[in-house]
Coordinates of C-alpha atoms and ligand atoms in Angstrom, one line a residue:
M986 CA 118.7 88.3 123.2
P987 CA 118.8 88.6 119.4
N988 CA 121.3 86.4 117.5
S989 CA 121.6 88.8 114.6
V990 CA 121.0 92.5 114.3
L991 CA 120.4 94.4 111.1
I992 CA 121.9 97.9 111.2
I993 CA 120.3 100.5 109.0
N994 CA 121.8 103.9 108.2
C995 CA 119.4 105.6 105.9
G996 CA 120.2 108.7 103.9
S997 CA 117.9 110.6 101.6
S998 CA 118.9 108.6 98.5
S999 CA 121.1 105.9 100.1
I1000 CA 121.0 103.1 102.6
K1001 CA 124.0 101.6 104.3
F1002 CA 123.1 98.3 105.9
A1003 CA 124.9 95.6 107.8
L1004 CA 123.9 92.3 109.3
L1005 CA 125.9 91.5 112.5
L1006 CA 125.8 88.0 113.8
K1007 CA 125.8 87.4 117.5
D1008 CA 129.5 86.8 118.0
Q1009 CA 130.0 89.9 115.7
N1010 CA 132.9 88.2 114.0
F1011 CA 130.7 87.9 110.9
R1012 CA 129.2 90.9 109.2
I1013 CA 127.5 91.3 105.8
H1014 CA 127.6 94.8 104.4
G1015 CA 125.6 96.6 101.7
L1016 CA 125.2 100.0 100.2
A1017 CA 122.1 101.0 98.2
E1018 CA 122.7 104.4 96.4
N1019 CA 121.0 106.8 94.0
L1020 CA 117.6 105.6 95.2
G1021 CA 114.6 107.0 93.3
T1022 CA 116.7 107.6 90.2
P1023 CA 117.4 105.5 87.1
E1024 CA 120.9 104.9 88.4
A1025 CA 119.8 103.2 91.6
R1026 CA 122.0 100.2 92.5
I1027 CA 123.1 98.0 95.4
K1028 CA 126.8 97.5 95.8
G1029 CA 129.1 95.5 98.0
V1030 CA 126.9 92.9 99.7
T1031 CA 129.4 90.3 100.4
L1032 CA 128.0 86.9 101.2
G1033 CA 130.9 84.4 101.0
N1034 CA 133.0 87.4 99.9
E1035 CA 131.3 87.9 96.5
P1036 CA 131.3 91.4 95.4
V1037 CA 127.8 92.4 94.2
D1038 CA 126.6 95.2 92.0
I1039 CA 122.9 95.0 91.2
K1040 CA 121.0 97.6 89.2
I1041 CA 117.6 98.5 90.6
P1042 CA 116.4 101.4 88.4
N1043 CA 114.1 103.9 90.3
A1044 CA 113.9 101.6 93.3
D1045 CA 112.8 103.3 96.6
H1046 CA 114.1 102.5 100.1
K1047 CA 111.8 99.6 100.6
E1048 CA 112.5 97.9 97.3
A1049 CA 116.3 98.4 97.8
L1050 CA 116.1 96.8 101.2
E1051 CA 114.1 93.9 99.8
V1052 CA 116.7 93.3 97.1
G1053 CA 119.6 93.8 99.4
L1054 CA 118.3 91.6 102.2
S1055 CA 117.4 88.8 99.8
R1056 CA 121.1 88.4 99.4
L1057 CA 121.4 87.5 103.0
A1058 CA 120.2 84.0 102.3
N1059 CA 119.6 82.1 105.6
H1060 CA 120.8 85.0 107.8
K1061 CA 117.6 86.6 108.9
P1062 CA 117.8 89.4 111.5
D1063 CA 116.2 89.1 114.9
A1064 CA 116.2 92.8 115.6
I1065 CA 116.9 96.0 113.7
G1066 CA 118.9 99.0 114.9
H1067 CA 118.6 102.3 113.1
R1068 CA 121.3 105.0 113.2
I1069 CA 119.4 108.3 113.8
V1070 CA 121.4 111.5 113.6
H1071 CA 119.3 113.7 115.8
G1072 CA 117.3 112.5 118.8
G1073 CA 116.8 116.0 120.3
T1074 CA 117.1 115.6 124.1
L1075 CA 116.6 111.8 124.1
T1076 CA 119.4 110.4 126.3
Q1077 CA 119.6 106.7 125.2
A1078 CA 118.7 104.2 122.5
E1079 CA 114.9 103.6 122.4
L1080 CA 112.5 100.9 121.1
I1081 CA 110.8 102.5 118.1
T1082 CA 107.2 103.2 119.0
D1083 CA 104.8 105.8 117.6
D1084 CA 105.9 108.2 120.4
I1085 CA 109.6 107.8 119.4
I1086 CA 108.8 108.3 115.7
D1087 CA 107.1 111.5 116.8
K1088 CA 110.2 112.6 118.7
I1089 CA 112.4 111.9 115.7
R1090 CA 110.0 113.9 113.6
Q1091 CA 110.0 116.8 116.1
A1092 CA 113.8 116.9 115.8
T1093 CA 113.7 117.3 112.0
P1094 CA 114.2 121.1 112.1
L1095 CA 117.6 120.3 113.8
A1096 CA 118.6 117.7 111.1
P1097 CA 116.5 118.5 108.1
L1098 CA 118.6 116.3 105.7
H1099 CA 119.0 113.3 108.0
N1100 CA 115.9 112.7 110.2
P1101 CA 113.3 112.6 107.3
A1102 CA 115.5 110.0 105.6
H1103 CA 115.7 107.9 108.8
L1104 CA 111.9 108.0 109.1
V1105 CA 111.6 106.6 105.5
G1106 CA 114.0 103.8 106.5
I1107 CA 112.0 103.0 109.6
E1108 CA 108.8 102.9 107.6
A1109 CA 110.4 100.6 105.0
T1110 CA 111.8 98.1 107.6
K1111 CA 108.5 98.2 109.6
R1112 CA 106.7 97.1 106.4
L1113 CA 109.3 94.4 105.6
F1114 CA 109.6 93.1 109.2
P1115 CA 106.4 94.0 111.0
D1116 CA 107.1 91.5 113.9
L1117 CA 110.7 92.4 114.6
P1118 CA 111.7 94.8 117.4
Q1119 CA 113.3 98.0 116.0
V1120 CA 115.5 100.3 118.0
A1121 CA 116.6 103.9 117.3
V1122 CA 120.2 104.7 118.3
F1123 CA 120.9 108.4 118.3
D1124 CA 124.2 110.2 117.4
T1125 CA 123.2 112.9 119.9
A1126 CA 122.3 110.7 122.9
F1127 CA 125.8 110.2 124.3
H1128 CA 126.3 114.0 124.7
Q1129 CA 123.1 114.5 126.7
T1130 CA 125.3 114.3 129.9
M1131 CA 127.0 117.6 129.0
P1132 CA 126.5 120.2 131.7
A1133 CA 124.5 123.3 130.8
H1134 CA 127.6 125.5 130.7
A1135 CA 128.9 123.3 127.9
Y1136 CA 125.7 123.0 125.9
R1137 CA 124.1 126.5 126.1
Y1138 CA 124.9 129.2 123.6
A1139 CA 125.2 132.8 124.8
V1140 CA 122.1 133.9 123.0
P1141 CA 118.7 135.1 124.4
K1142 CA 117.2 132.5 126.7
F1143 CA 113.9 132.1 124.9
L1144 CA 115.8 130.6 121.9
Y1145 CA 116.7 127.7 124.2
T1146 CA 113.5 127.4 126.2
E1147 CA 111.1 127.9 123.3
H1148 CA 113.1 126.7 120.3
N1149 CA 115.6 124.2 121.6
V1150 CA 118.6 126.2 120.4
R1151 CA 121.5 124.6 122.2
R1152 CA 124.6 122.4 121.5
Y1153 CA 123.7 118.8 121.0
G1154 CA 126.9 117.2 119.6
F1155 CA 127.1 114.3 117.1
H1156 CA 129.2 111.2 116.4
G1157 CA 128.1 110.0 119.8
T1158 CA 128.2 106.3 119.0
S1159 CA 131.8 106.6 117.8
H1160 CA 132.9 108.7 120.8
A1161 CA 131.2 106.3 123.2
Y1162 CA 132.6 103.2 121.6
V1163 CA 136.2 104.6 121.3
S1164 CA 136.3 106.0 124.8
D1165 CA 134.9 102.7 126.3
R1166 CA 137.3 100.6 124.3
G1167 CA 140.3 102.9 124.7
S1168 CA 139.9 103.2 128.5
E1169 CA 139.5 99.5 128.7
L1170 CA 142.8 99.0 126.7
A1171 CA 144.4 101.6 129.1
G1172 CA 143.3 99.5 132.1
S1173 CA 140.8 102.0 133.5
F1174 CA 137.5 101.1 131.8
K1175 CA 135.2 104.2 131.9
Q1176 CA 137.4 105.9 134.4
G1177 CA 139.3 109.2 134.3
G1178 CA 139.5 112.0 131.7
W1179 CA 139.9 111.3 128.0
L1180 CA 139.8 113.3 124.8
T1181 CA 138.6 111.6 121.6
A1182 CA 139.3 112.9 118.1
H1183 CA 137.0 111.3 115.5
L1184 CA 138.6 112.5 112.2
G1185 CA 136.9 111.4 109.0
N1186 CA 135.0 113.3 106.3
G1187 CA 133.1 114.7 109.2
S1188 CA 135.2 115.3 112.3
S1189 CA 134.6 116.1 115.9
T1190 CA 136.3 116.0 119.3
C1191 CA 134.9 115.0 122.7
A1192 CA 135.9 115.3 126.3
I1193 CA 134.8 112.3 128.4
W1194 CA 135.0 112.0 132.2
N1195 CA 134.3 108.6 133.8
G1196 CA 132.7 107.3 130.6
Q1197 CA 130.4 110.3 130.1
S1198 CA 130.5 113.1 127.5
V1199 CA 131.2 116.5 129.2
D1200 CA 131.8 118.5 126.1
T1201 CA 132.1 118.1 122.3
S1202 CA 133.0 120.2 119.3
M1203 CA 129.9 119.9 117.3
G1204 CA 126.8 122.0 118.3
L1205 CA 123.3 122.6 117.2
T1206 CA 124.2 121.0 113.9
P1207 CA 127.3 119.0 112.7
L1208 CA 128.8 122.2 111.1
E1209 CA 130.2 123.6 114.3
G1210 CA 133.8 122.9 115.4
L1211 CA 136.6 121.4 113.5
V1212 CA 137.7 121.9 109.8
M1213 CA 136.2 118.9 108.0
G1214 CA 136.2 117.5 104.4
T1215 CA 133.7 120.1 103.0
R1216 CA 132.5 121.8 106.2
S1217 CA 134.1 125.0 107.5
G1218 CA 133.7 124.3 111.2
D1219 CA 133.7 127.4 113.3
V1220 CA 133.6 130.8 111.5
D1221 CA 132.7 134.3 112.8
P1222 CA 128.9 134.3 112.8
S1223 CA 129.1 137.8 111.2
L1224 CA 130.5 136.2 108.1
H1225 CA 126.9 135.7 107.0
R1226 CA 126.1 139.4 107.2
F1227 CA 129.4 140.2 105.5
L1228 CA 128.6 137.9 102.5
E1229 CA 125.0 139.2 102.3
A1230 CA 126.1 142.8 102.4
N1231 CA 129.1 142.5 100.0
L1232 CA 128.3 139.6 97.7
G1233 CA 124.5 139.7 97.9
W1234 CA 124.4 136.0 99.0
D1235 CA 121.2 134.7 100.6
I1236 CA 121.2 132.4 103.7
Y1237 CA 120.8 129.2 101.6
K1238 CA 123.8 130.0 99.4
I1239 CA 125.9 130.7 102.5
D1240 CA 124.7 127.6 104.3
K1241 CA 125.6 125.5 101.2
M1242 CA 129.0 127.1 100.9
L1243 CA 129.8 126.4 104.6
N1244 CA 128.6 122.8 104.4
S1245 CA 129.6 121.6 101.0
Q1246 CA 132.3 123.9 99.5
S1247 CA 134.4 124.7 102.5
G1248 CA 136.8 122.8 104.9
L1249 CA 139.7 121.0 103.3
L1250 CA 138.0 121.3 99.9
G1251 CA 137.6 125.1 100.2
L1252 CA 141.0 125.8 101.6
S1253 CA 142.9 123.6 99.1
N1254 CA 140.6 124.3 96.1
L1255 CA 141.6 120.7 95.3
S1256 CA 139.9 117.9 97.3
N1257 CA 138.1 117.1 100.5
D1258 CA 140.1 113.9 100.8
M1259 CA 143.0 114.0 103.2
R1260 CA 145.0 111.3 101.4
T1261 CA 144.8 113.3 98.1
L1262 CA 145.9 116.5 100.0
I1263 CA 148.9 114.8 101.7
E1264 CA 150.1 113.5 98.3
A1265 CA 149.6 116.9 96.7
S1266 CA 151.4 118.6 99.6
E1267 CA 154.3 116.2 99.1
Q1268 CA 154.5 117.3 95.5
G1269 CA 154.7 121.0 96.6
N1270 CA 151.1 122.1 96.4
E1271 CA 151.0 125.1 98.8
D1272 CA 147.2 125.2 99.2
A1273 CA 147.1 121.5 100.1
T1274 CA 149.9 122.1 102.7
L1275 CA 148.0 125.0 104.2
A1276 CA 144.7 123.1 104.3
I1277 CA 146.5 120.3 106.3
E1278 CA 148.1 122.8 108.6
V1279 CA 144.8 124.6 109.4
F1280 CA 143.1 121.2 109.9
C1281 CA 145.8 120.1 112.5
Y1282 CA 146.0 123.5 114.2
R1283 CA 142.3 123.8 114.6
L1284 CA 142.1 120.2 115.9
A1285 CA 144.8 120.9 118.5
K1286 CA 143.0 124.1 119.6
S1287 CA 139.7 122.2 120.0
L1288 CA 141.4 119.4 122.1
A1289 CA 143.0 122.1 124.3
S1290 CA 139.8 123.9 124.8
L1291 CA 137.8 120.7 125.5
S1292 CA 140.3 119.8 128.2
C1293 CA 138.8 122.5 130.3
G1294 CA 135.8 120.1 130.8
L1295 CA 138.1 117.5 132.4
P1296 CA 139.5 117.5 136.0
R1297 CA 142.6 115.9 134.5
V1298 CA 143.6 114.5 131.1
D1299 CA 144.6 110.9 131.2
G1300 CA 145.0 110.6 127.4
L1301 CA 143.8 111.0 123.9
F1302 CA 142.2 108.6 121.4
F1303 CA 142.4 109.0 117.7
T1304 CA 139.8 107.4 115.4
G1305 CA 138.0 107.8 112.0
G1306 CA 139.5 107.4 108.6
I1307 CA 142.2 110.1 109.2
G1308 CA 142.7 109.4 112.9
E1309 CA 143.2 105.7 112.4
N1310 CA 145.3 105.8 109.2
S1311 CA 147.5 109.0 109.2
A1312 CA 150.5 109.0 111.4
Y1313 CA 151.5 112.3 109.7
I1314 CA 148.3 114.1 110.9
R1315 CA 148.6 112.6 114.4
E1316 CA 152.2 113.8 114.7
K1317 CA 151.5 117.2 113.3
T1318 CA 148.5 117.8 115.6
L1319 CA 150.4 116.7 118.7
G1320 CA 153.2 119.1 117.6
Y1321 CA 150.8 121.9 118.6
L1322 CA 150.2 120.5 122.1
P1323 CA 153.7 120.3 123.7
H1324 CA 152.5 122.1 126.8
F1325 CA 150.1 119.2 127.6
G1326 CA 153.1 116.9 128.0
F1327 CA 152.0 114.6 125.2
N1328 CA 155.1 112.6 124.3
L1329 CA 154.5 110.8 121.0
S1330 CA 156.7 107.7 120.1
V1331 CA 157.4 108.5 116.5
E1332 CA 158.3 104.9 115.9
A1333 CA 155.2 103.5 117.5
N1334 CA 153.1 106.1 115.6
N1335 CA 154.6 105.3 112.2
N1336 CA 154.6 101.5 112.8
L1337 CA 150.9 101.2 113.7
K1338 CA 149.2 99.2 111.0
R1339 CA 146.0 100.3 109.3
G1340 CA 142.9 99.3 111.1
T1341 CA 144.7 98.1 114.3
E1342 CA 144.5 99.5 117.8
G1343 CA 147.6 100.5 119.7
R1344 CA 149.4 102.8 122.1
I1345 CA 151.6 105.4 120.4
D1346 CA 153.0 107.5 123.3
A1347 CA 156.6 107.1 124.6
G1348 CA 155.5 106.1 128.1
T1349 CA 155.5 109.6 129.8
G1350 CA 152.8 112.2 129.9
P1351 CA 149.1 111.5 128.9
Q1352 CA 148.6 108.3 127.0
I1353 CA 147.9 108.4 123.2
W1354 CA 146.1 105.6 121.5
V1355 CA 144.7 104.8 118.1
V1356 CA 141.3 103.0 118.5
P1357 CA 139.5 102.1 115.3
T1358 CA 135.9 103.0 115.7
D1359 CA 133.0 100.5 115.4
E1360 CA 129.8 102.4 115.2
E1361 CA 128.0 99.4 113.8
G1362 CA 129.1 97.2 116.6
R1363 CA 128.0 99.8 119.1
I1364 CA 124.6 100.2 117.5
A1365 CA 124.2 96.4 117.6
K1366 CA 125.1 96.3 121.3
E1367 CA 122.7 99.1 122.2
T1368 CA 119.9 97.4 120.1
E1369 CA 120.6 94.1 121.9
H1370 CA 120.4 95.9 125.2
V1371 CA 117.1 97.5 124.5
V1372 CA 115.6 94.2 123.2
A1373 CA 116.9 92.4 126.3
E1374 CA 115.2 94.9 128.6
L1375 CA 112.0 94.6 126.6
T1376 CA 112.1 90.8 127.0
T1377 CA 112.7 91.1 130.7
T1378 CA 109.8 93.6 131.1
K1379 CA 107.5 91.2 129.2
K1380 CA 108.5 88.3 131.3
T1381 CA 108.0 90.2 134.5
E1382 CA 104.5 91.3 133.3
Q1383 CA 103.7 87.6 132.4
D1384 CA 104.9 86.4 135.8
A1385 CA 102.8 89.0 137.5
V1386 CA 99.7 87.9 135.6
V1387 CA 100.4 84.2 136.5
A1388 CA 101.0 85.1 140.2
Ligands
AMP2458 P1 135.9 108.4 107.1 O1 134.9 109.5 106.8 O2 136.0 108.0 108.5 O3 135.7 107.2 106.2 O4 137.3 109.0 106.7 C1 137.6 109.5 105.4 C2 138.9 110.3 105.4 O5 139.9 109.5 105.8 C3 139.2 110.8 104.0 O6 139.6 112.2 104.1 C4 140.4 110.0 103.6 O7 141.3 110.6 102.8 C5 141.1 109.8 105.0 N1 142.1 108.7 105.0 C6 141.9 107.4 104.8 N2 143.1 106.7 104.8 C7 144.0 107.7 105.0 C8 145.5 107.7 105.1 N3 146.1 106.6 105.0 N4 146.1 108.9 105.3 C9 145.4 110.0 105.4 N5 144.1 110.1 105.3 C10 143.4 108.9 105.1

């Protein structure tokens, strides 16, 4: 079993990395950004809590990792876990082999911004640590247990059979961690029916039955579903035709608008940041007030519709920057779900401290919990699991040769 796992989350011009030591009480974090530009830099590697800001002009992913990891002093990783957004139909974390690299590449049309960047990250860490086991942990894998009636779109069949057009779902490591941890806190580990609401700059909901995802709000791409920071979530698909016919917009402009200029930002015309919007709303900004209301209403609608995937609803877990920190958003959302019997304890909700887990219902109806997510911890665990299996397989093979 590895003693320390390096977690890599590689974007097209950025890398988030973290070294988790075995007991996972100790973590070192870093962020390399603006890679490939004169402004490239590494921030926030805290070894002994020192803030770090290193300029690395024009550095690529490999150089950035070299510089960042040189700050880790004696703490060398034993294994590497890569967060991969799209794993196509892969159902679990996998040891990175040429075949898995091919599968990540094949899923690129489904995540054109993310998967190529992940491949760059894998290439860089393979060159830096040729002897270490590397594991791919997929955002989509947790949702591969969804039944066909939840993952198929009502479009011609060949689009699914020949072009893989279906719902995949994302934020899987977060929904998996939060539902496992939350059901454990509730005394029924991986048992029963739970809804999770991961609310951050990207947001999604999930319905989980006995520890398995049965439906989720994101689809073919992370644009479907809830109102997000800059993403619209669900719109009438005919909006595209309307914009083309009336404004002359092409598909790329429409896609950019829906992904980067919509959501809370589009509605408020002010910000994609929920804290900013709550402050502006308190000061009387009507657009900010409406953006918050649409966010909460659409979230409640999503939770209500996902509950159809569950034989019964034992409770709801809130997580993500908004879900963990905003009592106001939690209360407003639950205000739209009185018919589910949710009975929020306003006091417990308001008293929950930032970053802590806790139960916030009044003791009747489905349970309501806040569970801070830990995607890094989950990726480290899955990486450890794959490496442990690899070690067992190697040992069995050696024993067989000796015998
Ligand atoms: P994440 O993407 O999970 O880091 O979440 C980012 C979102 O969480 C942003 O919209 C933040 O404004 C929001 N957020 C963080 N703290 C709070 C808070 N105390 N109240 C409301 N929103 C918050």
